[in-house]
Amino acid sequence: MTGFASCPGIVIITLITSLISIPVKAEIWTNENVQYGRIGSNITLLCSASRNGSAVEWRLNGTRVVSSFAVLQNGNLILTNSDSTMEGNYSCHDKKGQLLRATALRLGYGPALLRIHCIAANYYSICCSWEQNVKTFLPTEYISTFRHASKASEICHQDFFRTNVCTIKNPKNWHSSYVVNITEVNPLGSTFTLSRIQFLDIVKPDPPERVSAEPVHGSPRRLRVYWEYPATWPKESSFPLRFQVQYKPMESRSWSVVEATHLTTELTDVLAGHFHIIQVRAMDLLGNGNWSEWSTEIKALPWLEPTPKPEEAESSTQSHTENTDHSSTSESKVESKEQYEKLALLISLGSLGGVFLALLAFFTILIWVRHKGKEETSKQELTSMMKMKSLPM
């Protein structure tokens, strides 16, 4: 979240159990030349060196104060309904211009409700951070403690360089809740906020590291993905992680997801010839807590059939041409042979057909001749009989 300290995988703790404001006077800001005030209130700047309320002149950053919101009373300057524009270096002077007193005015707000966030990047520490709901604009310090069950409060160790982060080291009981107490202190007072957390609910590993991918030789639709445990997660077998790998072609909006329990997996349905975006995330194998954030995107291209070099391509072309010519010659010879065979077959069929027709004609003529002979014989016999009948008896 924006504005939060760099505590890995921050999530919002759901229960703020108490908010109590205590109007105390902070002893850590004791510079007499600096006066703090609450924006919107009336601020009185003292000029104690003035005698019996004698006339004095107030200046802001070297310029005489002339404002309807500034009132002089017994040499003191009262600023009504103060706002941030009234901040600066004030000085009061006597009628001769001699400096009587100088005060730096700083305006802001008192401590208010904090938003506390805790996360466990492993089973050995809890990292808590917090953010102001109201920006105070004033120097602030924090006191951080925690309490487990009914035991006494212990120190939540603050980071030296990050004032809004503390760490609970080696939690004693994973199945219990903890109460974290963050007290905010500034020159206008202090406030403490209590937040209850359940350890197993806030386990959230950091993203896997060293994610990489490579093509699978001879397989244009496969990619092999590798990764490592996050550095903050112990690698002992008693704390295994499970993983999810999401991937998609660069042009696509839809992700595909596969799960794995080892530090590598093979994607078997990638789009051939396209770059893919790949990310990995992790979670406790037993399902405690939350998934980590996704790892940084990487890009990978599946295996492509290598393009031949120019010399190889030319040699291949010549070889192909020769093979083509040889193949064409062979095909021409085969075609000529087939044509000769077809022609011979046609000639044979024609010859057989001619013989068949000749035989048919021969038999037809023979039958006709025999039929004709029979008719002539019949006519002769009939003529003879007629002649015999015509002879006188």
Short mmCIF file of C-alpha atoms in Angstrom, two decimals:
data_model
loop_
_atom_site.label_atom_id
_atom_site.label_comp_id
_atom_site.label_asym_id
_atom_site.label_seq_id
_atom_site.Cartn_x
_atom_site.Cartn_y
_atom_site.Cartn_z
CA MET A 1 0.00 0.00 0.00
CA THR A 2 1.11 3.50 -0.70
CA GLY A 3 2.78 5.18 2.23
CA PHE A 4 3.60 2.00 4.12
CA ALA A 5 7.02 0.88 5.19
CA SER A 6 8.70 -1.86 3.24
CA CYS A 7 7.37 -4.82 5.18
CA PRO A 8 7.00 -7.80 2.81
CA GLY A 9 3.46 -8.64 1.78
CA ILE A 10 1.57 -6.26 4.04
CA VAL A 11 -2.08 -7.06 4.77
CA ILE A 12 -4.59 -5.21 6.88
CA ILE A 13 -5.31 -6.68 10.27
CA THR A 14 -9.05 -6.80 10.71
CA LEU A 15 -9.51 -5.82 14.32
CA ILE A 16 -8.53 -2.58 16.00
CA THR A 17 -9.49 -3.28 19.57
CA SER A 18 -8.88 -0.01 21.31
CA LEU A 19 -8.00 3.60 20.77
CA ILE A 20 -7.21 5.77 23.79
CA SER A 21 -5.87 9.33 23.73
CA ILE A 22 -3.85 10.53 26.68
CA PRO A 23 -3.13 14.30 26.80
CA VAL A 24 0.40 14.12 28.18
CA LYS A 25 3.15 16.67 27.92
CA ALA A 26 6.02 15.11 26.04
CA GLU A 27 9.38 15.59 27.67
CA ILE A 28 11.40 14.67 24.60
CA TRP A 29 10.85 18.08 22.96
CA THR A 30 12.27 20.55 25.48
CA ASN A 31 13.83 23.17 23.22
CA GLU A 32 12.75 26.48 24.76
CA ASN A 33 13.14 28.27 21.44
CA VAL A 34 10.52 26.05 19.73
CA GLN A 35 6.83 26.21 20.56
CA TYR A 36 4.33 23.67 19.22
CA GLY A 37 0.65 24.30 18.69
CA ARG A 38 -2.47 22.61 17.37
CA ILE A 39 -3.83 23.86 14.07
CA GLY A 40 -7.15 25.62 14.60
CA SER A 41 -6.48 26.58 18.21
CA ASN A 42 -5.41 29.90 19.76
CA ILE A 43 -1.64 30.15 20.26
CA THR A 44 -0.04 32.51 22.80
CA LEU A 45 3.58 33.56 22.26
CA LEU A 46 5.17 35.04 25.36
CA CYS A 47 7.49 38.02 25.49
CA SER A 48 8.52 37.69 29.14
CA ALA A 49 11.32 40.23 28.82
CA SER A 50 8.86 43.09 28.33
CA ARG A 51 8.53 45.31 31.43
CA ASN A 52 5.10 46.00 32.87
CA GLY A 53 3.44 45.44 29.51
CA SER A 54 5.45 48.12 27.83
CA ALA A 55 5.01 48.45 24.08
CA VAL A 56 6.72 45.77 22.04
CA GLU A 57 6.79 44.90 18.38
CA TRP A 58 6.35 41.35 17.07
CA ARG A 59 7.96 40.23 13.86
CA LEU A 60 7.48 37.06 11.78
CA ASN A 61 10.57 36.05 9.80
CA GLY A 62 11.85 39.61 10.22
CA THR A 63 8.63 41.32 9.07
CA ARG A 64 6.30 43.19 11.47
CA VAL A 65 3.18 41.17 12.30
CA VAL A 66 0.06 42.92 11.03
CA SER A 67 -2.97 40.65 10.98
CA SER A 68 -6.56 40.60 12.10
CA PHE A 69 -5.80 37.19 13.66
CA ALA A 70 -2.97 38.57 15.80
CA VAL A 71 -3.79 40.22 19.13
CA LEU A 72 -1.31 41.91 21.51
CA GLN A 73 -2.00 41.46 25.19
CA ASN A 74 0.47 42.65 27.86
CA GLY A 75 3.27 42.29 25.37
CA ASN A 76 2.30 38.75 24.42
CA LEU A 77 1.10 37.79 20.92
CA ILE A 78 -2.11 35.76 20.62
CA LEU A 79 -2.76 34.05 17.28
CA THR A 80 -6.43 33.12 16.92
CA ASN A 81 -7.72 30.21 14.87
CA SER A 82 -4.17 29.33 13.83
CA ASP A 83 -3.32 27.68 10.52
CA SER A 84 -0.17 26.45 8.81
CA THR A 85 0.54 29.87 7.23
CA MET A 86 1.26 31.23 10.71
CA GLU A 87 4.27 28.97 11.20
CA GLY A 88 7.68 30.58 11.27
CA ASN A 89 10.27 32.36 13.41
CA TYR A 90 8.69 34.96 15.74
CA SER A 91 10.61 37.63 17.65
CA CYS A 92 9.52 40.41 19.98
CA HIS A 93 11.41 43.71 20.17
CA ASP A 94 11.26 46.76 22.44
CA LYS A 95 10.63 50.27 21.10
CA LYS A 96 14.33 50.64 20.36
CA GLY A 97 14.25 47.48 18.21
CA GLN A 98 16.25 45.43 20.66
CA LEU A 99 15.49 41.69 20.56
CA LEU A 100 13.71 40.53 23.68
CA ARG A 101 12.78 36.98 22.76
CA ALA A 102 12.78 34.63 19.72
CA THR A 103 10.45 31.66 19.26
CA ALA A 104 10.05 29.19 16.38
CA LEU A 105 6.38 28.20 15.99
CA ARG A 106 5.52 24.75 14.61
CA LEU A 107 1.87 23.82 14.04
CA GLY A 108 0.25 20.43 13.53
CA TYR A 109 -2.10 17.88 15.03
CA GLY A 110 -1.99 15.54 17.99
CA PRO A 111 -1.67 11.74 17.59
CA ALA A 112 -4.73 9.88 16.27
CA LEU A 113 -5.78 6.39 15.21
CA LEU A 114 -3.08 4.33 13.50
CA ARG A 115 -3.62 1.67 10.87
CA ILE A 116 -1.61 -1.38 11.91
CA HIS A 117 -0.64 -4.13 9.48
CA CYS A 118 1.17 -7.37 10.32
CA ILE A 119 2.46 -10.20 8.17
CA ALA A 120 4.58 -13.31 8.70
CA ALA A 121 6.92 -13.94 5.77
CA ASN A 122 7.92 -17.18 7.53
CA TYR A 123 7.31 -19.03 10.81
CA TYR A 124 10.16 -17.32 12.64
CA SER A 125 9.08 -13.67 12.75
CA ILE A 126 6.11 -11.33 12.47
CA CYS A 127 6.64 -7.99 10.80
CA CYS A 128 4.27 -5.16 11.75
CA SER A 129 4.06 -1.70 10.24
CA TRP A 130 1.69 1.19 10.72
CA GLU A 131 0.52 4.37 9.07
CA GLN A 132 -1.01 7.56 10.41
CA ASN A 133 -4.66 8.17 9.68
CA VAL A 134 -4.03 11.86 10.39
CA LYS A 135 -0.76 13.43 9.30
CA THR A 136 0.44 15.43 12.30
CA PHE A 137 3.19 17.50 10.59
CA LEU A 138 5.10 17.31 13.89
CA PRO A 139 8.10 15.25 15.04
CA THR A 140 6.84 11.86 16.19
CA GLU A 141 8.16 8.84 18.04
CA TYR A 142 6.62 5.37 18.44
CA ILE A 143 6.70 2.84 21.25
CA SER A 144 5.90 -0.71 20.07
CA THR A 145 5.07 -3.70 22.28
CA PHE A 146 3.11 -6.95 22.00
CA ARG A 147 1.45 -9.37 24.35
CA HIS A 148 0.81 -13.09 23.91
CA ALA A 149 -2.24 -14.54 25.71
CA SER A 150 -2.18 -13.37 29.33
CA LYS A 151 1.57 -12.87 29.52
CA ALA A 152 3.31 -9.59 30.18
CA SER A 153 4.07 -7.16 27.37
CA GLU A 154 7.29 -7.59 25.41
CA ILE A 155 9.19 -5.28 23.10
CA CYS A 156 8.43 -5.40 19.40
CA HIS A 157 11.86 -4.61 17.98
CA GLN A 158 11.86 -1.49 15.84
CA ASP A 159 13.95 -1.07 12.73
CA PHE A 160 16.59 1.59 13.25
CA PHE A 161 16.10 3.05 9.78
CA ARG A 162 12.32 2.63 9.58
CA THR A 163 10.50 4.15 12.52
CA ASN A 164 7.12 2.67 11.56
CA VAL A 165 8.20 -1.01 11.44
CA CYS A 166 8.75 -3.52 14.25
CA THR A 167 9.41 -7.26 14.39
CA ILE A 168 8.21 -9.97 16.76
CA LYS A 169 11.01 -12.51 16.78
CA ASN A 170 10.48 -16.26 17.22
CA PRO A 171 6.75 -16.38 18.01
CA LYS A 172 6.16 -18.83 20.82
CA ASN A 173 2.79 -20.27 19.81
CA TRP A 174 1.61 -20.41 16.21
CA HIS A 175 -1.98 -21.22 17.14
CA SER A 176 -2.48 -18.27 19.49
CA SER A 177 -3.35 -14.64 18.93
CA TYR A 178 -1.14 -11.67 19.70
CA VAL A 179 -2.05 -8.15 20.73
CA VAL A 180 0.19 -5.47 19.26
CA ASN A 181 0.32 -2.07 20.95
CA ILE A 182 1.72 0.92 19.04
CA THR A 183 1.91 4.22 20.95
CA GLU A 184 2.38 7.41 18.96
CA VAL A 185 3.94 10.35 20.80
CA ASN A 186 4.41 13.93 19.60
CA PRO A 187 4.70 17.34 21.35
CA LEU A 188 0.89 17.61 21.60
CA GLY A 189 0.30 14.30 23.39
CA SER A 190 0.19 10.54 22.80
CA THR A 191 -2.19 7.85 21.63
CA PHE A 192 -1.93 4.07 21.68
CA THR A 193 -3.69 1.67 19.32
CA LEU A 194 -4.21 -2.05 20.01
CA SER A 195 -4.49 -4.61 17.20
CA ARG A 196 -5.21 -8.32 17.62
CA ILE A 197 -3.63 -10.76 15.13
CA GLN A 198 -3.96 -14.52 14.62
CA PHE A 199 -0.56 -15.89 13.66
CA LEU A 200 -1.59 -18.58 11.15
CA ASP A 201 -3.91 -16.13 9.37
CA ILE A 202 -1.11 -13.73 8.50
CA VAL A 203 1.45 -16.19 7.09
CA LYS A 204 2.33 -14.93 3.63
CA PRO A 205 5.57 -15.93 1.90
CA ASP A 206 7.52 -13.53 -0.25
CA PRO A 207 7.30 -14.19 -4.02
CA PRO A 208 9.51 -16.96 -5.46
CA GLU A 209 12.89 -15.81 -6.73
CA ARG A 210 15.11 -16.43 -9.77
CA VAL A 211 12.19 -17.36 -12.01
CA SER A 212 13.34 -18.47 -15.46
CA ALA A 213 12.02 -20.40 -18.45
CA GLU A 214 13.52 -22.26 -21.39
CA PRO A 215 12.15 -23.92 -24.55
CA VAL A 216 11.89 -27.70 -24.80
CA HIS A 217 13.91 -28.87 -27.80
CA GLY A 218 11.74 -30.29 -30.54
CA SER A 219 8.50 -29.22 -28.81
CA PRO A 220 7.08 -25.94 -30.15
CA ARG A 221 4.20 -26.01 -27.62
CA ARG A 222 6.21 -26.55 -24.43
CA LEU A 223 8.13 -24.37 -21.99
CA ARG A 224 10.06 -25.49 -18.91
CA VAL A 225 9.88 -23.07 -15.93
CA TYR A 226 12.28 -22.91 -12.95
CA TRP A 227 12.27 -20.91 -9.69
CA GLU A 228 13.66 -20.87 -6.15
CA TYR A 229 12.27 -20.47 -2.64
CA PRO A 230 12.15 -16.85 -1.43
CA ALA A 231 15.21 -15.97 0.63
CA THR A 232 13.03 -15.22 3.68
CA TRP A 233 11.47 -18.70 3.74
CA PRO A 234 13.36 -21.57 5.42
CA LYS A 235 14.23 -24.38 3.03
CA GLU A 236 13.87 -27.18 5.59
CA SER A 237 11.54 -29.99 4.59
CA SER A 238 9.29 -29.23 7.57
CA PHE A 239 8.14 -26.01 5.88
CA PRO A 240 7.40 -26.93 2.24
CA LEU A 241 5.64 -24.55 -0.12
CA ARG A 242 3.30 -25.16 -3.01
CA PHE A 243 3.30 -23.00 -6.11
CA GLN A 244 1.09 -21.65 -8.87
CA VAL A 245 2.41 -20.71 -12.30
CA GLN A 246 0.35 -18.39 -14.48
CA TYR A 247 1.18 -17.78 -18.12
CA LYS A 248 -0.30 -16.30 -21.28
CA PRO A 249 0.74 -15.16 -24.75
CA MET A 250 1.78 -11.51 -24.74
CA GLU A 251 -1.18 -10.59 -26.96
CA SER A 252 -3.75 -12.33 -24.73
CA ARG A 253 -5.65 -11.08 -21.68
CA SER A 254 -6.53 -14.52 -20.31
CA TRP A 255 -4.16 -16.39 -17.98
CA SER A 256 -3.69 -20.12 -17.69
CA VAL A 257 -2.70 -21.48 -14.25
CA VAL A 258 -1.01 -24.72 -13.20
CA GLU A 259 0.06 -25.87 -9.73
CA ALA A 260 3.33 -27.46 -8.66
CA THR A 261 5.03 -28.70 -5.49
CA HIS A 262 8.57 -28.78 -6.91
CA LEU A 263 10.84 -26.02 -8.14
CA THR A 264 10.15 -26.69 -11.80
CA THR A 265 7.22 -27.49 -14.07
CA GLU A 266 6.61 -27.96 -17.77
CA LEU A 267 3.92 -26.00 -19.60
CA THR A 268 2.45 -28.26 -22.28
CA ASP A 269 -0.06 -26.08 -24.10
CA VAL A 270 1.69 -22.82 -24.94
CA LEU A 271 1.02 -21.10 -28.25
CA ALA A 272 3.70 -22.03 -30.78
CA GLY A 273 5.79 -19.18 -32.15
CA HIS A 274 4.61 -16.59 -29.59
CA PHE A 275 6.33 -14.94 -26.62
CA HIS A 276 4.68 -15.77 -23.29
CA ILE A 277 4.53 -13.91 -19.96
CA ILE A 278 5.14 -16.11 -16.91
CA GLN A 279 4.77 -15.48 -13.14
CA VAL A 280 4.99 -17.71 -10.05
CA ARG A 281 3.58 -17.37 -6.51
CA ALA A 282 3.87 -19.47 -3.36
CA MET A 283 1.83 -20.57 -0.35
CA ASP A 284 2.34 -22.80 2.69
CA LEU A 285 1.74 -26.39 1.59
CA LEU A 286 -0.79 -26.94 4.40
CA GLY A 287 -2.85 -23.96 3.27
CA ASN A 288 -2.06 -21.67 6.20
CA GLY A 289 -2.23 -17.96 5.53
CA ASN A 290 -2.21 -16.40 2.09
CA TRP A 291 -0.67 -16.69 -1.34
CA SER A 292 2.40 -14.57 -1.91
CA GLU A 293 2.38 -11.79 -4.44
CA TRP A 294 3.18 -12.85 -8.01
CA SER A 295 6.83 -12.79 -8.97
CA THR A 296 8.14 -10.30 -11.49
CA GLU A 297 7.02 -11.07 -15.04
CA ILE A 298 9.43 -12.88 -17.33
CA LYS A 299 9.12 -13.51 -21.08
CA ALA A 300 9.88 -16.76 -22.89
CA LEU A 301 9.57 -18.09 -26.44
CA PRO A 302 8.88 -21.80 -27.19
CA TRP A 303 11.22 -23.85 -29.38
CA LEU A 304 11.35 -22.87 -33.05
CA GLU A 305 12.65 -25.05 -35.88
CA PRO A 306 16.03 -23.55 -36.81
CA THR A 307 16.28 -21.67 -40.12
CA PRO A 308 19.04 -23.10 -42.44
CA LYS A 309 22.13 -20.97 -43.08
CA PRO A 310 22.54 -19.28 -46.52
CA GLU A 311 25.18 -21.83 -47.69
CA GLU A 312 23.05 -24.72 -46.51
CA ALA A 313 19.99 -23.16 -48.07
CA GLU A 314 21.80 -22.75 -51.46
CA SER A 315 23.12 -26.32 -51.32
CA SER A 316 19.70 -27.55 -50.38
CA THR A 317 18.18 -25.57 -53.26
CA GLN A 318 20.65 -27.02 -55.79
CA SER A 319 20.11 -30.50 -54.47
CA HIS A 320 16.40 -29.95 -54.64
CA THR A 321 16.70 -28.68 -58.23
CA GLU A 322 18.80 -31.67 -59.29
CA ASN A 323 16.41 -34.02 -57.59
CA THR A 324 13.55 -32.25 -59.28
CA ASP A 325 15.19 -32.52 -62.74
CA HIS A 326 16.04 -36.17 -62.18
CA SER A 327 12.55 -36.77 -60.93
CA SER A 328 11.09 -34.96 -63.95
CA THR A 329 13.19 -37.08 -66.38
CA SER A 330 12.17 -40.25 -64.64
CA GLU A 331 8.57 -39.19 -64.65
CA SER A 332 8.78 -38.37 -68.41
CA LYS A 333 10.21 -41.83 -69.14
CA VAL A 334 7.55 -43.48 -67.06
CA GLU A 335 4.85 -41.44 -68.81
CA SER A 336 6.26 -42.38 -72.31
CA LYS A 337 6.36 -46.05 -71.36
CA GLU A 338 2.80 -45.88 -70.09
CA GLN A 339 1.69 -44.19 -73.34
CA TYR A 340 3.38 -46.92 -75.44
CA GLU A 341 1.72 -49.58 -73.36
CA LYS A 342 -1.66 -47.91 -73.76
CA LEU A 343 -1.12 -47.57 -77.52
CA ALA A 344 -0.15 -51.23 -77.84
CA LEU A 345 -3.19 -52.18 -75.83
CA LEU A 346 -5.41 -50.09 -78.09
CA ILE A 347 -3.85 -51.64 -81.19
CA SER A 348 -4.36 -55.13 -79.79
CA LEU A 349 -7.93 -54.35 -78.91
CA GLY A 350 -8.44 -52.88 -82.38
CA SER A 351 -6.98 -55.98 -84.03
CA LEU A 352 -9.16 -58.28 -81.95
CA GLY A 353 -12.13 -56.13 -82.79
CA GLY A 354 -11.31 -56.34 -86.53
CA VAL A 355 -10.97 -60.11 -86.37
CA PHE A 356 -14.23 -60.37 -84.48
CA LEU A 357 -16.01 -58.20 -87.05
CA ALA A 358 -14.50 -60.20 -89.94
CA LEU A 359 -15.67 -63.48 -88.42
CA LEU A 360 -19.09 -61.98 -87.80
CA ALA A 361 -19.28 -60.83 -91.41
CA PHE A 362 -18.09 -64.27 -92.65
CA PHE A 363 -20.68 -66.18 -90.71
CA THR A 364 -23.35 -63.69 -91.69
CA ILE A 365 -22.53 -64.15 -95.40
CA LEU A 366 -22.33 -67.91 -94.98
CA ILE A 367 -25.76 -68.05 -93.39
CA TRP A 368 -27.15 -65.79 -96.07
CA VAL A 369 -25.65 -67.91 -98.86
CA ARG A 370 -27.07 -71.10 -97.40
CA HIS A 371 -30.43 -69.49 -96.94
CA LYS A 372 -30.30 -68.22 -100.50
CA GLY A 373 -29.38 -71.70 -101.82
CA LYS A 374 -32.30 -73.25 -100.04
CA GLU A 375 -34.66 -70.73 -101.58
CA GLU A 376 -33.30 -71.47 -105.10
CA THR A 377 -33.72 -75.21 -104.57
CA SER A 378 -37.29 -74.72 -103.38
CA LYS A 379 -38.11 -72.63 -106.42
CA GLN A 380 -36.65 -75.23 -108.80
CA GLU A 381 -38.59 -78.02 -107.18
CA LEU A 382 -41.78 -75.98 -107.39
CA THR A 383 -41.15 -75.25 -111.12
CA SER A 384 -40.53 -78.89 -111.85
CA MET A 385 -43.74 -79.89 -110.14
CA MET A 386 -45.66 -77.32 -112.08
CA LYS A 387 -44.23 -78.59 -115.35
CA MET A 388 -45.10 -82.14 -114.53
CA LYS A 389 -48.63 -81.21 -113.76
CA SER A 390 -48.98 -79.44 -117.09
CA LEU A 391 -47.95 -82.56 -119.14
CA PRO A 392 -50.84 -84.53 -120.73
CA MET A 393 -51.59 -87.70 -119.05
#
